[in-house]
XYZ file of C-alpha atoms in Angstrom:
670
model
C 17.368 -21.699 -67.296
C 16.669 -22.562 -70.900
C 19.605 -20.919 -72.687
C 19.036 -18.823 -75.745
C 18.931 -20.874 -78.899
C 18.750 -24.155 -76.933
C 15.018 -24.557 -76.338
C 13.351 -27.720 -77.570
C 11.713 -27.710 -80.970
C 8.337 -28.587 -79.397
C 8.134 -26.323 -76.364
C 9.267 -23.094 -78.013
C 6.649 -23.024 -80.792
C 3.995 -24.006 -78.233
C 4.942 -21.128 -75.963
C 5.047 -18.589 -78.753
C 1.736 -19.688 -80.182
C 0.160 -19.202 -76.747
C 1.830 -15.830 -76.230
C 0.593 -14.735 -79.627
C -2.893 -15.835 -78.680
C -2.742 -13.589 -75.627
C -1.532 -10.582 -77.588
C -2.767 -10.829 -81.143
C -6.120 -10.251 -82.772
C -7.497 -13.354 -84.402
C -8.690 -13.709 -87.957
C -11.771 -15.089 -89.566
C -15.276 -14.391 -88.410
C -18.944 -15.154 -88.706
C -20.497 -15.423 -92.114
C -24.008 -14.735 -93.296
C -26.298 -16.684 -95.582
C -26.492 -15.407 -99.122
C -29.235 -12.820 -99.536
C -30.500 -12.318 -103.094
C -30.026 -8.706 -104.171
C -32.866 -6.658 -105.592
C -32.782 -6.089 -109.323
C -32.456 -2.316 -108.866
C -29.737 -2.546 -106.187
C -26.205 -1.199 -106.548
C -23.097 -3.379 -106.310
C -23.287 -3.446 -102.500
C -26.976 -4.347 -102.626
C -28.342 -0.971 -101.503
C -31.798 -0.281 -102.907
C -33.223 2.977 -104.328
C -34.925 5.582 -102.184
C -38.609 4.906 -101.604
C -41.322 7.511 -102.074
C -41.371 7.995 -98.297
C -37.640 8.725 -98.182
C -37.899 11.084 -101.147
C -40.642 12.985 -99.300
C -38.707 13.100 -96.023
C -35.604 14.467 -97.715
C -37.647 16.949 -99.730
C -39.087 18.279 -96.481
C -35.578 18.815 -95.113
C -34.632 20.753 -98.236
C -37.749 22.877 -97.870
C -37.096 23.657 -94.193
C -33.459 24.793 -94.454
C -31.776 27.599 -96.455
C -29.598 25.148 -98.358
C -28.857 27.693 -101.087
C -27.104 30.037 -98.634
C -23.608 30.468 -100.060
C -21.949 32.128 -97.052
C -20.243 28.938 -95.856
C -19.074 28.098 -99.376
C -17.486 31.527 -99.690
C -15.704 31.077 -96.347
C -14.594 27.550 -97.227
C -12.998 28.836 -100.475
C -11.570 32.045 -99.031
C -7.811 32.328 -99.219
C -7.311 29.381 -101.595
C -3.680 29.279 -102.703
C -3.673 26.042 -104.690
C -5.395 22.674 -105.029
C -3.595 19.371 -105.448
C -4.996 17.454 -108.419
C -5.407 14.601 -107.934
C -5.212 14.693 -104.135
C -3.818 11.227 -103.460
C -1.473 10.044 -100.702
C 0.201 6.655 -101.074
C 2.220 4.255 -98.976
C 5.690 3.186 -100.047
C 4.145 0.097 -101.663
C 1.907 2.272 -103.855
C -1.328 1.605 -101.981
C -3.448 4.761 -101.733
C -4.356 5.679 -98.160
C -6.191 8.851 -99.213
C -7.925 9.809 -102.459
C -10.231 12.822 -102.603
C -11.238 11.812 -106.137
C -13.350 9.099 -104.500
C -15.727 11.903 -103.545
C -15.997 13.558 -106.939
C -19.612 12.419 -107.112
C -20.586 14.900 -104.362
C -21.613 17.702 -106.697
C -24.791 19.392 -107.822
C -28.151 18.792 -106.192
C -28.627 16.121 -103.546
C -29.727 12.734 -104.908
C -32.823 11.158 -103.334
C -30.622 8.689 -101.424
C -28.791 11.379 -99.380
C -30.221 13.782 -96.833
C -29.865 17.175 -98.574
C -28.483 18.843 -95.456
C -25.721 16.220 -95.151
C -25.107 16.555 -98.911
C -24.518 20.294 -98.455
C -22.078 19.633 -95.606
C -20.146 17.105 -97.675
C -19.922 19.490 -100.614
C -18.291 21.921 -98.193
C -15.994 19.201 -96.841
C -14.926 18.493 -100.421
C -13.414 21.976 -100.857
C -9.760 21.116 -100.410
C -6.340 22.634 -100.862
C -3.813 25.009 -99.330
C -5.457 28.117 -97.869
C -4.196 31.385 -96.414
C -6.102 31.992 -93.166
C -4.376 35.297 -92.386
C -0.873 36.731 -92.558
C 1.463 34.069 -91.229
C -1.174 31.309 -90.950
C -2.009 28.708 -93.623
C -4.138 25.563 -93.542
C -4.135 22.350 -95.534
C -7.688 21.050 -95.711
C -9.000 17.878 -97.349
C -5.736 15.920 -97.032
C -7.153 13.853 -94.167
C -10.121 13.824 -91.799
C -8.576 16.776 -89.925
C -6.792 19.996 -90.915
C -3.074 20.723 -90.701
C -2.226 24.339 -89.847
C 1.119 26.026 -90.569
C 2.108 29.089 -88.531
C 5.131 31.085 -89.675
C 7.858 31.085 -87.034
C 11.163 32.909 -87.010
C 13.118 29.910 -88.298
C 10.464 27.627 -89.786
C 6.891 26.425 -89.599
C 5.002 25.611 -86.431
C 2.858 22.648 -87.495
C -0.477 22.324 -85.701
C -2.075 18.839 -85.764
C -0.036 16.742 -88.250
C -3.010 14.608 -89.385
C -3.678 10.889 -88.866
C -0.970 9.001 -90.737
C 2.517 9.639 -92.037
C 1.470 9.426 -95.682
C -1.226 12.136 -95.626
C 0.890 14.434 -93.459
C 3.898 14.115 -95.770
C 1.749 14.789 -98.837
C 0.246 17.895 -97.232
C 3.598 19.333 -96.122
C 5.215 18.633 -99.495
C 2.362 20.440 -101.243
C 2.754 23.440 -98.925
C 6.480 23.583 -99.657
C 5.798 23.596 -103.379
C 3.733 26.771 -103.042
C 5.081 28.552 -99.951
C 8.775 27.689 -100.071
C 10.919 24.962 -98.554
C 10.763 25.984 -94.883
C 11.802 23.561 -92.131
C 9.496 22.442 -89.322
C 10.631 24.213 -86.161
C 7.873 23.085 -83.793
C 4.827 20.822 -83.661
C 1.640 21.359 -81.656
C -0.664 18.484 -80.747
C -3.932 20.158 -79.753
C -5.417 16.962 -78.334
C -5.127 13.240 -77.869
C -7.163 11.879 -80.813
C -5.071 10.157 -83.452
C -6.193 12.324 -86.395
C -4.302 15.196 -84.727
C -0.935 13.598 -84.043
C -0.639 10.206 -85.821
C 1.033 11.636 -88.937
C 3.889 13.294 -87.061
C 6.534 11.149 -88.804
C 5.481 12.746 -92.085
C 6.418 16.277 -90.962
C 9.635 15.712 -88.992
C 12.626 16.418 -91.196
C 15.450 13.876 -91.040
C 18.059 14.705 -88.436
C 15.937 17.343 -86.699
C 14.316 17.419 -83.279
C 11.555 20.032 -83.338
C 9.984 21.378 -80.202
C 6.715 19.525 -79.464
C 3.960 21.129 -77.396
C 0.982 19.154 -76.048
C -1.608 19.336 -73.245
C -1.055 17.672 -69.880
C -1.937 13.972 -70.047
C -1.450 13.836 -73.808
C 0.953 10.905 -74.035
C -1.017 8.649 -71.710
C -4.360 9.439 -73.351
C -3.055 9.351 -76.924
C -1.388 5.971 -76.591
C -3.973 4.318 -74.385
C -7.466 5.565 -75.327
C -8.321 2.650 -77.581
C -6.213 -0.086 -76.007
C -8.389 -1.261 -73.134
C -11.469 -1.641 -75.359
C -9.620 -1.481 -78.657
C -11.052 -4.530 -80.417
C -14.648 -3.595 -79.704
C -14.051 0.090 -80.425
C -12.357 -0.553 -83.763
C -15.132 -2.902 -84.857
C -17.755 -0.328 -83.913
C -15.762 2.358 -85.742
C -16.234 0.366 -88.954
C -19.936 1.083 -88.600
C -19.472 4.693 -87.532
C -17.218 5.555 -90.491
C -18.575 3.206 -93.151
C -15.203 1.601 -93.748
C -16.504 -1.181 -95.997
C -19.055 0.877 -97.922
C -18.594 2.041 -101.463
C -18.102 5.772 -101.834
C -21.231 6.835 -103.698
C -24.767 8.166 -103.525
C -26.040 4.932 -101.925
C -22.979 4.476 -99.724
C -20.531 6.570 -97.760
C -20.527 10.292 -98.573
C -18.581 11.608 -95.570
C -18.580 11.809 -91.787
C -19.888 15.356 -91.439
C -16.653 16.191 -89.607
C -14.649 15.471 -92.756
C -14.516 12.777 -95.396
C -13.127 9.728 -93.574
C -10.228 8.545 -91.435
C -7.364 7.076 -93.489
C -7.427 3.420 -92.466
C -4.349 1.999 -94.182
C -1.443 4.300 -93.283
C 1.256 4.362 -90.584
C 0.437 5.933 -87.217
C 3.131 7.484 -85.060
C 3.729 9.679 -82.039
C 6.540 11.683 -80.474
C 6.828 12.661 -76.802
C 6.204 16.322 -75.998
C 9.112 18.564 -75.079
C 6.701 21.073 -73.499
C 3.490 20.256 -71.616
C 0.772 22.841 -71.020
C -0.986 22.374 -67.676
C -3.063 25.489 -67.022
C -5.287 27.988 -68.792
C -3.405 31.244 -69.140
C -0.053 29.586 -69.855
C 1.995 31.823 -72.138
C 4.783 30.551 -74.320
C 6.949 31.865 -77.149
C 7.390 29.222 -79.831
C 9.934 29.987 -82.559
C 9.427 33.684 -81.933
C 5.603 33.520 -81.923
C 3.705 34.339 -78.678
C 1.003 31.819 -77.665
C -1.663 31.848 -74.930
C -3.190 28.479 -74.032
C -6.593 27.433 -72.690
C -6.918 23.949 -71.183
C -10.198 22.278 -72.261
C -9.538 18.659 -71.287
C -12.729 16.708 -70.729
C -14.661 18.410 -73.506
C -14.131 16.775 -76.895
C -10.995 14.905 -75.767
C -9.583 13.820 -72.389
C -6.418 15.876 -73.028
C -6.930 19.032 -75.110
C -6.102 22.717 -75.319
C -7.000 25.662 -77.507
C -4.667 28.602 -78.077
C -4.668 32.288 -78.942
C -2.092 34.114 -81.075
C -2.015 37.733 -79.838
C 0.219 39.024 -82.639
C -2.194 37.562 -85.216
C -5.409 38.252 -83.269
C -6.310 34.644 -84.066
C -7.974 31.947 -81.955
C -7.499 28.230 -82.635
C -10.453 26.328 -81.166
C -8.864 22.890 -81.775
C -11.838 20.473 -81.816
C -13.691 22.060 -78.939
C -15.730 23.743 -81.671
C -16.302 22.801 -85.289
C -18.847 23.292 -88.063
C -21.223 20.670 -86.737
C -22.695 19.450 -83.491
C -20.081 17.135 -82.021
C -20.487 13.934 -80.014
C -21.171 14.023 -76.290
C -21.200 10.267 -76.856
C -19.474 8.880 -79.919
C -20.942 5.842 -81.668
C -17.632 3.994 -81.691
C -17.917 3.812 -77.900
C -15.557 6.285 -76.214
C -16.315 7.503 -72.708
C -19.240 9.899 -72.315
C -18.215 13.550 -72.342
C -19.463 16.324 -70.071
C -21.764 18.626 -72.057
C -21.930 21.247 -69.296
C -18.154 21.376 -68.878
C -17.834 21.597 -72.665
C -20.225 24.543 -72.790
C -18.402 26.284 -69.946
C -15.070 25.964 -71.755
C -16.535 27.598 -74.866
C -18.000 30.373 -72.718
C -14.558 30.906 -71.210
C -13.073 31.131 -74.709
C -15.648 33.767 -75.673
C -14.688 35.841 -72.637
C -10.935 35.364 -73.010
C -10.482 35.619 -76.755
C -13.721 36.434 -78.577
C -13.454 40.217 -78.896
C -9.660 39.964 -79.286
C -9.942 37.667 -82.330
C -10.168 38.747 -85.936
C -10.113 35.132 -87.065
C -11.055 31.706 -85.706
C -9.588 28.509 -87.157
C -9.920 24.941 -85.971
C -8.814 21.348 -86.337
C -11.670 20.649 -88.770
C -13.630 22.643 -91.351
C -13.104 26.249 -92.425
C -12.357 29.484 -90.506
C -14.480 32.413 -89.395
C -13.393 36.018 -89.867
C -14.331 39.189 -87.995
C -14.515 39.591 -84.229
C -18.310 39.855 -84.130
C -18.693 36.748 -86.298
C -16.214 34.809 -84.155
C -18.128 35.695 -80.977
C -21.437 34.689 -82.585
C -20.016 31.395 -83.853
C -18.577 30.472 -80.461
C -21.679 31.578 -78.590
C -23.986 29.411 -80.686
C -21.702 26.413 -80.134
C -21.695 27.122 -76.400
C -25.475 27.362 -76.263
C -26.007 24.144 -78.245
C -24.140 22.042 -75.662
C -25.731 23.855 -72.721
C -29.212 23.439 -74.186
C -28.581 19.727 -74.631
C -27.374 19.437 -71.058
C -30.015 21.557 -69.367
C -33.038 20.289 -71.276
C -32.015 16.631 -71.025
C -31.569 16.983 -67.292
C -34.819 18.948 -66.955
C -36.757 16.178 -68.662
C -34.980 13.498 -66.614
C -36.068 15.283 -63.458
C -39.641 15.104 -64.756
C -39.261 11.330 -64.885
C -38.645 10.962 -68.617
C -36.502 8.049 -69.772
C -33.546 8.307 -72.183
C -35.682 7.206 -75.121
C -38.417 9.687 -74.263
C -35.895 12.498 -73.896
C -34.252 11.640 -77.212
C -37.653 11.701 -78.913
C -38.621 15.035 -77.357
C -35.366 17.010 -77.568
C -35.483 19.717 -80.201
C -33.245 22.731 -80.579
C -34.794 26.218 -80.460
C -35.291 27.892 -83.814
C -32.054 29.891 -83.781
C -29.990 26.711 -83.302
C -32.056 24.678 -85.776
C -31.277 27.275 -88.433
C -27.546 27.375 -87.655
C -25.684 24.966 -89.938
C -22.641 24.935 -87.630
C -24.601 23.109 -84.912
C -26.643 20.794 -87.134
C -26.320 17.076 -86.368
C -23.859 16.158 -89.117
C -21.605 14.242 -86.712
C -23.176 14.148 -83.257
C -26.961 14.483 -83.041
C -29.292 15.995 -80.436
C -30.962 12.593 -80.040
C -27.996 10.475 -79.118
C -26.280 13.335 -77.258
C -29.382 13.714 -75.066
C -29.110 10.036 -74.167
C -25.458 10.657 -73.301
C -26.345 13.450 -70.883
C -28.756 11.058 -69.153
C -26.079 8.357 -69.086
C -23.568 10.759 -67.581
C -25.831 11.407 -64.613
C -27.816 8.193 -64.228
C -26.033 5.409 -66.134
C -27.734 2.710 -68.190
C -30.697 1.990 -65.883
C -33.865 4.065 -66.421
C -35.448 2.902 -63.102
C -38.071 0.707 -64.791
C -37.795 -2.708 -63.084
C -38.639 -4.443 -66.372
C -35.293 -3.178 -67.657
C -33.304 -4.233 -64.610
C -32.618 -7.819 -65.676
C -34.078 -8.331 -69.171
C -33.633 -11.486 -71.206
C -30.625 -11.598 -73.542
C -31.506 -10.438 -77.033
C -31.469 -13.891 -78.642
C -33.832 -15.376 -76.058
C -36.190 -12.407 -76.165
C -36.139 -12.355 -79.975
C -37.333 -15.960 -80.269
C -40.258 -15.232 -77.965
C -41.203 -12.035 -79.777
C -41.383 -13.978 -83.032
C -43.452 -16.722 -81.428
C -45.881 -14.256 -79.843
C -46.313 -12.405 -83.146
C -47.475 -15.602 -84.855
C -44.206 -16.888 -86.241
C -41.767 -15.688 -88.874
C -44.177 -15.723 -91.828
C -46.834 -13.665 -90.035
C -44.230 -11.283 -88.663
C -42.718 -10.699 -92.114
C -46.133 -9.976 -93.604
C -46.873 -7.378 -90.935
C -43.388 -5.885 -91.271
C -43.687 -5.624 -95.050
C -46.968 -3.759 -94.640
C -45.326 -1.326 -92.238
C -42.400 -0.920 -94.630
C -44.796 -0.082 -97.458
C -46.293 2.580 -95.184
C -42.836 4.065 -94.567
C -42.725 3.140 -90.865
C -39.038 2.240 -91.029
C -38.065 2.727 -87.388
C -40.720 0.229 -86.306
C -39.787 -2.234 -89.047
C -36.151 -2.076 -87.931
C -37.117 -2.790 -84.326
C -39.453 -5.641 -85.187
C -37.447 -7.410 -87.893
C -34.267 -7.136 -85.854
C -35.958 -9.581 -83.453
C -36.631 -11.965 -86.308
C -33.021 -11.840 -87.563
C -31.740 -12.574 -84.062
C -34.226 -15.398 -83.673
C -33.589 -16.813 -87.155
C -30.285 -15.450 -88.515
C -30.564 -17.752 -91.542
C -33.912 -16.283 -92.629
C -32.978 -14.639 -95.932
C -36.319 -12.850 -96.294
C -35.938 -11.253 -92.886
C -32.371 -10.194 -93.615
C -33.366 -8.712 -96.943
C -36.272 -6.721 -95.487
C -34.175 -5.415 -92.599
C -31.420 -4.443 -95.039
C -33.891 -2.521 -97.223
C -35.152 -0.798 -94.086
C -31.655 0.211 -93.027
C -31.102 1.593 -96.522
C -33.995 4.010 -96.103
C -33.029 5.029 -92.573
C -29.503 5.701 -93.801
C -30.677 7.768 -96.761
C -32.767 9.941 -94.420
C -29.994 10.526 -91.857
C -28.491 13.989 -91.571
C -25.650 12.561 -89.489
C -22.791 11.003 -91.454
C -22.121 8.382 -88.728
C -25.817 7.478 -88.489
C -25.946 7.020 -92.257
C -22.821 4.860 -92.193
C -24.120 2.760 -89.297
C -27.411 1.994 -91.041
C -25.814 1.304 -94.424
C -23.069 -0.856 -92.915
C -25.753 -2.849 -91.136
C -27.513 -3.293 -94.479
C -24.250 -4.327 -96.136
C -23.460 -6.971 -93.525
C -26.991 -8.358 -93.587
C -26.468 -9.001 -97.291
C -22.795 -9.982 -97.414
C -21.775 -11.056 -93.923
C -19.288 -9.636 -91.466
C -15.933 -8.292 -92.575
C -13.287 -10.944 -91.929
C -9.909 -9.200 -91.759
C -10.145 -8.376 -88.041
C -8.088 -5.685 -86.348
C -4.717 -4.851 -87.934
C -2.219 -3.302 -85.509
C 0.731 -3.287 -87.892
C 0.493 0.441 -88.630
C 0.391 1.393 -84.953
C 3.733 0.081 -83.678
C 5.132 3.560 -82.942
C 1.967 4.470 -81.059
C 2.088 1.280 -78.988
C 5.779 1.809 -78.269
C 4.939 5.041 -76.430
C 2.293 3.383 -74.264
C 3.344 2.558 -70.699
C 3.958 -1.158 -70.268
C 1.586 -1.159 -67.313
C -1.305 -0.094 -69.531
C -0.557 -2.958 -71.920
C -0.840 -5.353 -68.983
C -4.126 -3.673 -67.982
C -5.444 -4.520 -71.435
C -4.114 -8.046 -71.104
C -5.944 -8.451 -67.773
C -9.174 -7.473 -69.494
C -8.725 -10.460 -71.821
C -8.365 -13.061 -69.072
C -11.076 -15.697 -69.300
C -12.159 -15.566 -65.654
C -14.344 -18.695 -65.620
C -11.547 -20.802 -67.151
C -8.955 -19.364 -64.768
C -11.086 -19.947 -61.665
C -9.034 -21.832 -59.097
C -5.674 -21.259 -60.808
C -2.722 -19.550 -59.103
C 0.309 -18.594 -61.199
C 2.973 -15.896 -61.288
C 5.062 -14.777 -64.259
C 7.969 -12.334 -64.147
C 8.536 -10.430 -67.398
C 11.718 -8.421 -67.802
C 12.196 -5.986 -70.666
C 15.944 -6.023 -71.207
C 16.015 -2.797 -73.228
C 13.799 -0.788 -70.835
C 15.352 -1.878 -67.569
C 11.842 -2.728 -66.309
C 10.632 -5.911 -64.670
C 6.974 -6.642 -64.023
C 5.290 -9.417 -62.078
C 2.016 -10.822 -63.379
C 0.042 -12.717 -60.736
C -3.049 -14.772 -61.462
C -5.298 -15.621 -58.530
C -9.018 -15.351 -57.704
C -9.593 -15.392 -61.491
C -8.015 -11.920 -61.722
C -4.698 -10.838 -63.270
C -2.673 -8.371 -61.193
C 0.567 -6.713 -62.267
C 3.171 -4.506 -60.648
C 6.800 -3.460 -61.149
C 9.243 -5.597 -59.149
C 12.999 -6.085 -58.675
C 14.715 -8.143 -61.331
C 15.121 -11.118 -58.979
C 11.518 -11.225 -57.672
C 10.165 -14.715 -57.074
C 7.877 -16.162 -59.746
C 6.780 -19.551 -61.022
C 8.355 -18.785 -64.392
C 10.249 -15.829 -65.860
C 10.527 -14.370 -69.322
C 13.159 -11.904 -70.538
C 12.779 -10.169 -73.897
C 13.052 -6.772 -75.498
C 10.146 -4.353 -75.587
C 10.567 -4.174 -79.358
C 10.140 -7.948 -79.753
C 7.119 -7.836 -77.456
C 5.465 -5.141 -79.613
C 6.422 -6.772 -82.903
C 4.765 -9.947 -81.728
C 1.709 -8.014 -80.535
C 1.296 -6.279 -83.898
C 2.166 -9.194 -86.160
C 5.493 -7.659 -87.168
C 7.375 -10.853 -86.341
C 6.250 -14.433 -86.729
C 6.126 -17.278 -84.260
C 8.730 -19.302 -86.193
C 11.126 -16.336 -86.160
C 10.922 -16.052 -82.387
C 11.235 -19.767 -81.751
C 14.969 -19.572 -82.486
C 15.535 -15.929 -81.464
C 18.461 -15.003 -79.215
C 16.479 -12.009 -77.887
C 14.523 -14.069 -75.373
C 15.166 -16.153 -72.270
C 12.792 -18.395 -70.329
C 13.627 -19.240 -66.721
C 11.630 -22.147 -65.351
C 9.342 -24.588 -67.080
C 8.007 -23.236 -70.420
C 4.969 -25.488 -69.992
C 3.996 -23.424 -66.946
C 4.272 -20.307 -69.066
C 2.175 -22.012 -71.693
C -0.470 -22.895 -69.118
C -0.602 -19.257 -68.030
C -1.172 -17.892 -71.539
C -3.890 -20.430 -72.281
C -6.251 -18.467 -70.061
C -6.389 -15.407 -72.319
C -8.953 -14.705 -75.019
C -7.851 -14.100 -78.574
C -10.284 -11.440 -79.824
C -10.971 -11.360 -83.544
C -12.146 -7.773 -83.753
C -14.741 -8.826 -86.346
C -17.610 -10.011 -84.168
C -21.207 -9.924 -85.420
C -23.304 -6.857 -84.718
C -26.515 -7.187 -86.727
C -26.991 -10.874 -85.906
C -26.203 -13.260 -83.035
């Protein structure tokens, strides 16, 4: 046993540096060659809209009733007050949310924004405290999602307390200024996505323990969804949400679902006191009757909607919203079941539609009137069923995912319904997701069974097209003709073959600009424009920051953390090695055995005295603080909160086999 405080000055720092490598995201990343910016570019390098893009966007404006004010009237209905300026800050003064960043979204659409998306983002910019009906208020525009307040007998029932503590606290404080200083008596988490629970610390009053209601599976899904593939998913989310883009007419204008996720605040979670397991569950919460519908497996793996019989109000959570949602989300979550999703909405129509005088949700604005609620839900239902049925029909005719995506087109009634337009999800990538759900990645063409890696194929494409100079000349001609999808496909090969080719990078970036400007989907726009940004400026270098997620990680089962650790084992390096490590968490009363053999890491709970090559005892808190960067290696080297039993060099050898992901890997280049 190496006693606490008596480890050697060499071995302890070595061990901790290796442990940190196994747990922490790295820093630094690939860089790009300098790309000269066009004279008419903005500060990020984005170029003006071409004549082709202007024409494409003009055609969209001509085809849709963009002047229809019905949604604007609904989005403003019941306004109690607006917070000016709407800013939420951390304790250190850093703003995590500022709606003033979107003040430019006003008036007619500029040529660099799809006019349909522009309309949606004008609607998403209508913010404030709103009365939905007697006893129900919403705070909209304080975060990506909405916070709803339902009057209870002794206080407010808070539905979906936003993403981070700072935005949630700002929203609740604003409500108290205008509605009175009521306590929070209960909290409802409608589903397991962080924008609907992460701000809970901002609404829990000191010294109180409100009742917390959530769907079955909430805690596991909420704490674990992004852990297994977290580094890749977070990096991809930077593209999906335009994290590094300027907010402006050539940059990020919104996600379609809302403005943006707050990236810099503190995430938290609290365990539910009540778990809803079945549709039809009835519950009285602070004197208010609730009826719940389980819809897990639609928009989230753990989700419910609910009905308020005394209010004749239906909360659709995020099962429905004022846009087509994602059957597959670009950040990379698991594919969702479009048919199941449609069936849940149909069930909601039958259970609650004619009983509801008002619908409200976790995003966007409400709908009033029973007939209007039924129509709204029915159109949402039919959009997902059409996507499912038609994608599968075409697959059964032998069409591939790309062919289905190119052919899928909503019927006229859905095309003319703004609430199912592709502002967030799109028919094209959702159709591919339906195919993936049934058939996976392989389209049955043997040429696609074992293709060359992209870098190898790219070099040969360039060679076969006559070399870089000839390829650029042809691509420029296609760009001048407005054939941007083809230019993107072709020049992407050249960038992967010759990542240092500044002319290729510049042309591909200009192409992505135009594709972004034409996109009706906020995430598509952000993906294209982020690609353009990184072609010009290189990859973001800060990597993944877990510091704001300590509370969320603390609620995650230890076993799931070890699952994520196993997915970072470098199998080829560990081939032939056999090691066992016992890790005891002194504050949890849990001991786990990690066993490395056959180039695979296994783990299981064991008795405290289980045999192992080396043993480590530490607190769960220290483990998480190390994993999130909350404590440094030098601090732990002399800590009395840790024991090592056995040879620390063996422990060091074990941790050498784990990757240290940076979370900032290249996407638009090798």
